[in-house]
Amino acid sequence: QVQLVESGGGLVQAGGSLRLSCAASGGTFSRYAIGWFRQAPGKEREFVAAINWRSGGSAYYADSVKGRFTISRDNAKNTVYLQMNSLKPEDTAVYYCAANPFENNKAIGNFIGWGQGTQVTVSS
């Protein structure tokens, strides 16, 4: 079964940028859609973005990040990236990636192989 590890989080000022990485091991990476979620203190984990399994596959985003975040994948490197621009304090959260055997699906219950998360903190 695919297992994922996130990296790239950190502290950034509002308006800044970060790029998160999600590296996979086990399973067949290219068969899964990969999604990013985030969880802020005291809040439920929420969908951020996902990308379908073919290289260059379609991507979809939460309304709150459209136009600011870009998800991409490199199946040769078994890695998915989340480029985050124009960051806001409300983007502060632990960011997780996970795999979904279904395309175009945001349901958190369908995602597997959750990583430990990476902290993103945006200061005002």
mmCIF file with all atom_site columns, C-alpha atoms in Angstrom:
data_model
loop_
_atom_site.group_PDB
_atom_site.id
_atom_site.type_symbol
_atom_site.label_atom_id
_atom_site.label_alt_id
_atom_site.label_comp_id
_atom_site.label_asym_id
_atom_site.label_entity_id
_atom_site.label_seq_id
_atom_site.pdbx_PDB_ins_code
_atom_site.Cartn_x
_atom_site.Cartn_y
_atom_site.Cartn_z
_atom_site.occupancy
_atom_site.B_iso_or_equiv
_atom_site.pdbx_formal_charge
_atom_site.auth_seq_id
_atom_site.auth_comp_id
_atom_site.auth_asym_id
_atom_site.auth_atom_id
_atom_site.pdbx_PDB_model_num
ATOM 1   C CA . GLN A 1 1   ? 0.000   0.000  0.000   1.00 0.00 ? 1   GLN A CA 1
ATOM 2   C CA . VAL A 1 2   ? 1.261   3.470  -0.841  1.00 0.00 ? 2   VAL A CA 1
ATOM 3   C CA . GLN A 1 3   ? 2.721   5.515  2.007   1.00 0.00 ? 3   GLN A CA 1
ATOM 4   C CA . LEU A 1 4   ? 3.339   9.250  1.780   1.00 0.00 ? 4   LEU A CA 1
ATOM 5   C CA . VAL A 1 5   ? 5.731   11.680 3.471   1.00 0.00 ? 5   VAL A CA 1
ATOM 6   C CA . GLU A 1 6   ? 5.285   15.446 3.402   1.00 0.00 ? 6   GLU A CA 1
ATOM 7   C CA . SER A 1 7   ? 8.041   18.058 3.562   1.00 0.00 ? 7   SER A CA 1
ATOM 8   C CA . GLY A 1 8   ? 8.648   21.713 2.824   1.00 0.00 ? 8   GLY A CA 1
ATOM 9   C CA . GLY A 1 9   ? 6.650   23.439 5.513   1.00 0.00 ? 9   GLY A CA 1
ATOM 10  C CA . GLY A 1 10  ? 7.937   26.384 7.504   1.00 0.00 ? 10  GLY A CA 1
ATOM 11  C CA . LEU A 1 11  ? 7.353   29.924 8.681   1.00 0.00 ? 11  LEU A CA 1
ATOM 12  C CA . VAL A 1 12  ? 6.664   32.602 6.089   1.00 0.00 ? 12  VAL A CA 1
ATOM 13  C CA . GLN A 1 13  ? 5.302   36.132 6.107   1.00 0.00 ? 13  GLN A CA 1
ATOM 14  C CA . ALA A 1 14  ? 1.932   36.932 4.608   1.00 0.00 ? 14  ALA A CA 1
ATOM 15  C CA . GLY A 1 15  ? 2.239   37.309 0.846   1.00 0.00 ? 15  GLY A CA 1
ATOM 16  C CA . GLY A 1 16  ? 5.124   34.866 0.695   1.00 0.00 ? 16  GLY A CA 1
ATOM 17  C CA . SER A 1 17  ? 5.425   31.456 -0.921  1.00 0.00 ? 17  SER A CA 1
ATOM 18  C CA . LEU A 1 18  ? 6.234   27.881 0.009   1.00 0.00 ? 18  LEU A CA 1
ATOM 19  C CA . ARG A 1 19  ? 6.424   24.651 -1.945  1.00 0.00 ? 19  ARG A CA 1
ATOM 20  C CA . LEU A 1 20  ? 5.371   21.453 -0.240  1.00 0.00 ? 20  LEU A CA 1
ATOM 21  C CA . SER A 1 21  ? 6.434   18.022 -1.433  1.00 0.00 ? 21  SER A CA 1
ATOM 22  C CA . CYS A 1 22  ? 4.699   14.688 -0.992  1.00 0.00 ? 22  CYS A CA 1
ATOM 23  C CA . ALA A 1 23  ? 6.929   11.674 -1.635  1.00 0.00 ? 23  ALA A CA 1
ATOM 24  C CA . ALA A 1 24  ? 5.433   8.211  -2.072  1.00 0.00 ? 24  ALA A CA 1
ATOM 25  C CA . SER A 1 25  ? 6.718   4.730  -1.406  1.00 0.00 ? 25  SER A CA 1
ATOM 26  C CA . GLY A 1 26  ? 5.039   1.346  -1.852  1.00 0.00 ? 26  GLY A CA 1
ATOM 27  C CA . GLY A 1 27  ? 2.063   0.724  -4.112  1.00 0.00 ? 27  GLY A CA 1
ATOM 28  C CA . THR A 1 28  ? 1.863   2.007  -7.657  1.00 0.00 ? 28  THR A CA 1
ATOM 29  C CA . PHE A 1 29  ? 2.031   5.761  -7.315  1.00 0.00 ? 29  PHE A CA 1
ATOM 30  C CA . SER A 1 30  ? 0.813   6.564  -10.795 1.00 0.00 ? 30  SER A CA 1
ATOM 31  C CA . ARG A 1 31  ? -2.453  4.702  -10.171 1.00 0.00 ? 31  ARG A CA 1
ATOM 32  C CA . TYR A 1 32  ? -3.593  7.117  -7.456  1.00 0.00 ? 32  TYR A CA 1
ATOM 33  C CA . ALA A 1 33  ? -4.959  10.585 -7.355  1.00 0.00 ? 33  ALA A CA 1
ATOM 34  C CA . ILE A 1 34  ? -3.053  12.524 -4.709  1.00 0.00 ? 34  ILE A CA 1
ATOM 35  C CA . GLY A 1 35  ? -4.645  15.114 -2.492  1.00 0.00 ? 35  GLY A CA 1
ATOM 36  C CA . TRP A 1 36  ? -3.551  17.750 -0.041  1.00 0.00 ? 36  TRP A CA 1
ATOM 37  C CA . PHE A 1 37  ? -5.530  18.506 3.099   1.00 0.00 ? 37  PHE A CA 1
ATOM 38  C CA . ARG A 1 38  ? -4.895  20.841 5.993   1.00 0.00 ? 38  ARG A CA 1
ATOM 39  C CA . GLN A 1 39  ? -5.908  21.057 9.613   1.00 0.00 ? 39  GLN A CA 1
ATOM 40  C CA . ALA A 1 40  ? -5.729  24.179 11.716  1.00 0.00 ? 40  ALA A CA 1
ATOM 41  C CA . PRO A 1 41  ? -5.881  24.027 15.538  1.00 0.00 ? 41  PRO A CA 1
ATOM 42  C CA . GLY A 1 42  ? -9.400  23.357 16.735  1.00 0.00 ? 42  GLY A CA 1
ATOM 43  C CA . LYS A 1 43  ? -10.717 22.783 13.213  1.00 0.00 ? 43  LYS A CA 1
ATOM 44  C CA . GLU A 1 44  ? -11.547 19.770 11.111  1.00 0.00 ? 44  GLU A CA 1
ATOM 45  C CA . ARG A 1 45  ? -9.228  18.554 8.402   1.00 0.00 ? 45  ARG A CA 1
ATOM 46  C CA . GLU A 1 46  ? -10.235 20.161 5.114   1.00 0.00 ? 46  GLU A CA 1
ATOM 47  C CA . PHE A 1 47  ? -9.597  19.499 1.454   1.00 0.00 ? 47  PHE A CA 1
ATOM 48  C CA . VAL A 1 48  ? -7.099  21.802 -0.265  1.00 0.00 ? 48  VAL A CA 1
ATOM 49  C CA . ALA A 1 49  ? -6.273  20.364 -3.695  1.00 0.00 ? 49  ALA A CA 1
ATOM 50  C CA . ALA A 1 50  ? -5.928  17.100 -5.597  1.00 0.00 ? 50  ALA A CA 1
ATOM 51  C CA . ILE A 1 51  ? -4.540  15.892 -8.887  1.00 0.00 ? 51  ILE A CA 1
ATOM 52  C CA . ASN A 1 52  ? -5.585  12.863 -10.900 1.00 0.00 ? 52  ASN A CA 1
ATOM 53  C CA . TRP A 1 53  ? -3.256  10.017 -11.704 1.00 0.00 ? 53  TRP A CA 1
ATOM 54  C CA . ARG A 1 54  ? -1.941  10.668 -15.180 1.00 0.00 ? 54  ARG A CA 1
ATOM 55  C CA . SER A 1 55  ? 1.001   13.028 -15.511 1.00 0.00 ? 55  SER A CA 1
ATOM 56  C CA . GLY A 1 56  ? -0.479  16.350 -16.387 1.00 0.00 ? 56  GLY A CA 1
ATOM 57  C CA . GLY A 1 57  ? -3.782  15.060 -15.082 1.00 0.00 ? 57  GLY A CA 1
ATOM 58  C CA . SER A 1 58  ? -6.596  17.355 -14.108 1.00 0.00 ? 58  SER A CA 1
ATOM 59  C CA . ALA A 1 59  ? -6.418  19.162 -10.800 1.00 0.00 ? 59  ALA A CA 1
ATOM 60  C CA . TYR A 1 60  ? -9.090  20.613 -8.555  1.00 0.00 ? 60  TYR A CA 1
ATOM 61  C CA . TYR A 1 61  ? -8.958  23.023 -5.662  1.00 0.00 ? 61  TYR A CA 1
ATOM 62  C CA . ALA A 1 62  ? -10.841 24.322 -2.678  1.00 0.00 ? 62  ALA A CA 1
ATOM 63  C CA . ASP A 1 63  ? -12.337 27.731 -3.396  1.00 0.00 ? 63  ASP A CA 1
ATOM 64  C CA . SER A 1 64  ? -10.216 29.251 -0.636  1.00 0.00 ? 64  SER A CA 1
ATOM 65  C CA . VAL A 1 65  ? -6.962  28.485 -2.475  1.00 0.00 ? 65  VAL A CA 1
ATOM 66  C CA . LYS A 1 66  ? -7.935  28.805 -6.149  1.00 0.00 ? 66  LYS A CA 1
ATOM 67  C CA . GLY A 1 67  ? -5.617  31.141 -7.990  1.00 0.00 ? 67  GLY A CA 1
ATOM 68  C CA . ARG A 1 68  ? -2.999  30.991 -5.226  1.00 0.00 ? 68  ARG A CA 1
ATOM 69  C CA . PHE A 1 69  ? -2.059  27.308 -4.926  1.00 0.00 ? 69  PHE A CA 1
ATOM 70  C CA . THR A 1 70  ? -0.946  24.988 -7.713  1.00 0.00 ? 70  THR A CA 1
ATOM 71  C CA . ILE A 1 71  ? -0.708  21.216 -7.426  1.00 0.00 ? 71  ILE A CA 1
ATOM 72  C CA . SER A 1 72  ? 1.499   19.191 -9.760  1.00 0.00 ? 72  SER A CA 1
ATOM 73  C CA . ARG A 1 73  ? 2.926   15.699 -9.908  1.00 0.00 ? 73  ARG A CA 1
ATOM 74  C CA . ASP A 1 74  ? 5.991   13.930 -11.245 1.00 0.00 ? 74  ASP A CA 1
ATOM 75  C CA . ASN A 1 75  ? 5.208   10.232 -11.548 1.00 0.00 ? 75  ASN A CA 1
ATOM 76  C CA . ALA A 1 76  ? 8.834   9.458  -12.442 1.00 0.00 ? 76  ALA A CA 1
ATOM 77  C CA . LYS A 1 77  ? 9.876   10.821 -9.044  1.00 0.00 ? 77  LYS A CA 1
ATOM 78  C CA . ASN A 1 78  ? 6.820   9.535  -7.170  1.00 0.00 ? 78  ASN A CA 1
ATOM 79  C CA . THR A 1 79  ? 6.288   13.053 -5.896  1.00 0.00 ? 79  THR A CA 1
ATOM 80  C CA . VAL A 1 80  ? 3.470   15.574 -5.796  1.00 0.00 ? 80  VAL A CA 1
ATOM 81  C CA . TYR A 1 81  ? 4.065   19.262 -5.158  1.00 0.00 ? 81  TYR A CA 1
ATOM 82  C CA . LEU A 1 82  ? 1.886   22.020 -3.758  1.00 0.00 ? 82  LEU A CA 1
ATOM 83  C CA . GLN A 1 83  ? 3.106   25.470 -4.730  1.00 0.00 ? 83  GLN A CA 1
ATOM 84  C CA . MET A 1 84  ? 1.557   28.002 -2.385  1.00 0.00 ? 84  MET A CA 1
ATOM 85  C CA . ASN A 1 85  ? 1.724   31.677 -3.316  1.00 0.00 ? 85  ASN A CA 1
ATOM 86  C CA . SER A 1 86  ? 0.209   34.803 -1.776  1.00 0.00 ? 86  SER A CA 1
ATOM 87  C CA . LEU A 1 87  ? -0.026  33.037 1.549   1.00 0.00 ? 87  LEU A CA 1
ATOM 88  C CA . LYS A 1 88  ? -2.400  34.380 4.186   1.00 0.00 ? 88  LYS A CA 1
ATOM 89  C CA . PRO A 1 89  ? -2.429  33.917 7.961   1.00 0.00 ? 89  PRO A CA 1
ATOM 90  C CA . GLU A 1 90  ? -5.562  31.786 7.554   1.00 0.00 ? 90  GLU A CA 1
ATOM 91  C CA . ASP A 1 91  ? -3.494  29.281 5.567   1.00 0.00 ? 91  ASP A CA 1
ATOM 92  C CA . THR A 1 92  ? -1.676  28.382 8.773   1.00 0.00 ? 92  THR A CA 1
ATOM 93  C CA . ALA A 1 93  ? -2.200  24.674 9.425   1.00 0.00 ? 93  ALA A CA 1
ATOM 94  C CA . VAL A 1 94  ? -0.619  21.253 9.323   1.00 0.00 ? 94  VAL A CA 1
ATOM 95  C CA . TYR A 1 95  ? -0.686  20.099 5.712   1.00 0.00 ? 95  TYR A CA 1
ATOM 96  C CA . TYR A 1 96  ? -1.162  16.427 4.867   1.00 0.00 ? 96  TYR A CA 1
ATOM 97  C CA . CYS A 1 97  ? -1.087  14.464 1.648   1.00 0.00 ? 97  CYS A CA 1
ATOM 98  C CA . ALA A 1 98  ? -2.879  11.210 0.928   1.00 0.00 ? 98  ALA A CA 1
ATOM 99  C CA . ALA A 1 99  ? -3.726  8.927  -1.986  1.00 0.00 ? 99  ALA A CA 1
ATOM 100 C CA . ASN A 1 100 ? -7.111  8.184  -3.527  1.00 0.00 ? 100 ASN A CA 1
ATOM 101 C CA . PRO A 1 101 ? -7.801  5.288  -5.904  1.00 0.00 ? 101 PRO A CA 1
ATOM 102 C CA . PHE A 1 102 ? -10.678 7.320  -7.366  1.00 0.00 ? 102 PHE A CA 1
ATOM 103 C CA . GLU A 1 103 ? -10.334 10.345 -9.601  1.00 0.00 ? 103 GLU A CA 1
ATOM 104 C CA . ASN A 1 104 ? -12.203 13.615 -9.107  1.00 0.00 ? 104 ASN A CA 1
ATOM 105 C CA . ASN A 1 105 ? -13.077 12.672 -5.556  1.00 0.00 ? 105 ASN A CA 1
ATOM 106 C CA . LYS A 1 106 ? -12.647 14.893 -2.496  1.00 0.00 ? 106 LYS A CA 1
ATOM 107 C CA . ALA A 1 107 ? -14.191 12.602 0.100   1.00 0.00 ? 107 ALA A CA 1
ATOM 108 C CA . ILE A 1 108 ? -11.674 12.344 2.898   1.00 0.00 ? 108 ILE A CA 1
ATOM 109 C CA . GLY A 1 109 ? -12.779 8.796  3.719   1.00 0.00 ? 109 GLY A CA 1
ATOM 110 C CA . ASN A 1 110 ? -11.497 7.562  0.350   1.00 0.00 ? 110 ASN A CA 1
ATOM 111 C CA . PHE A 1 111 ? -7.945  8.758  0.943   1.00 0.00 ? 111 PHE A CA 1
ATOM 112 C CA . ILE A 1 112 ? -5.267  6.380  2.233   1.00 0.00 ? 112 ILE A CA 1
ATOM 113 C CA . GLY A 1 113 ? -1.582  6.380  3.109   1.00 0.00 ? 113 GLY A CA 1
ATOM 114 C CA . TRP A 1 114 ? -1.680  9.579  5.138   1.00 0.00 ? 114 TRP A CA 1
ATOM 115 C CA . GLY A 1 115 ? 1.652   11.155 6.019   1.00 0.00 ? 115 GLY A CA 1
ATOM 116 C CA . GLN A 1 116 ? 2.554   12.776 9.351   1.00 0.00 ? 116 GLN A CA 1
ATOM 117 C CA . GLY A 1 117 ? 2.003   16.265 8.012   1.00 0.00 ? 117 GLY A CA 1
ATOM 118 C CA . THR A 1 118 ? 4.149   19.364 7.688   1.00 0.00 ? 118 THR A CA 1
ATOM 119 C CA . GLN A 1 119 ? 3.513   22.606 9.561   1.00 0.00 ? 119 GLN A CA 1
ATOM 120 C CA . VAL A 1 120 ? 2.902   25.795 7.611   1.00 0.00 ? 120 VAL A CA 1
ATOM 121 C CA . THR A 1 121 ? 2.793   29.019 9.612   1.00 0.00 ? 121 THR A CA 1
ATOM 122 C CA . VAL A 1 122 ? 2.000   32.348 7.963   1.00 0.00 ? 122 VAL A CA 1
ATOM 123 C CA . SER A 1 123 ? 2.691   35.439 10.027  1.00 0.00 ? 123 SER A CA 1
ATOM 124 C CA . SER A 1 124 ? 0.802   38.696 9.523   1.00 0.00 ? 124 SER A CA 1
#
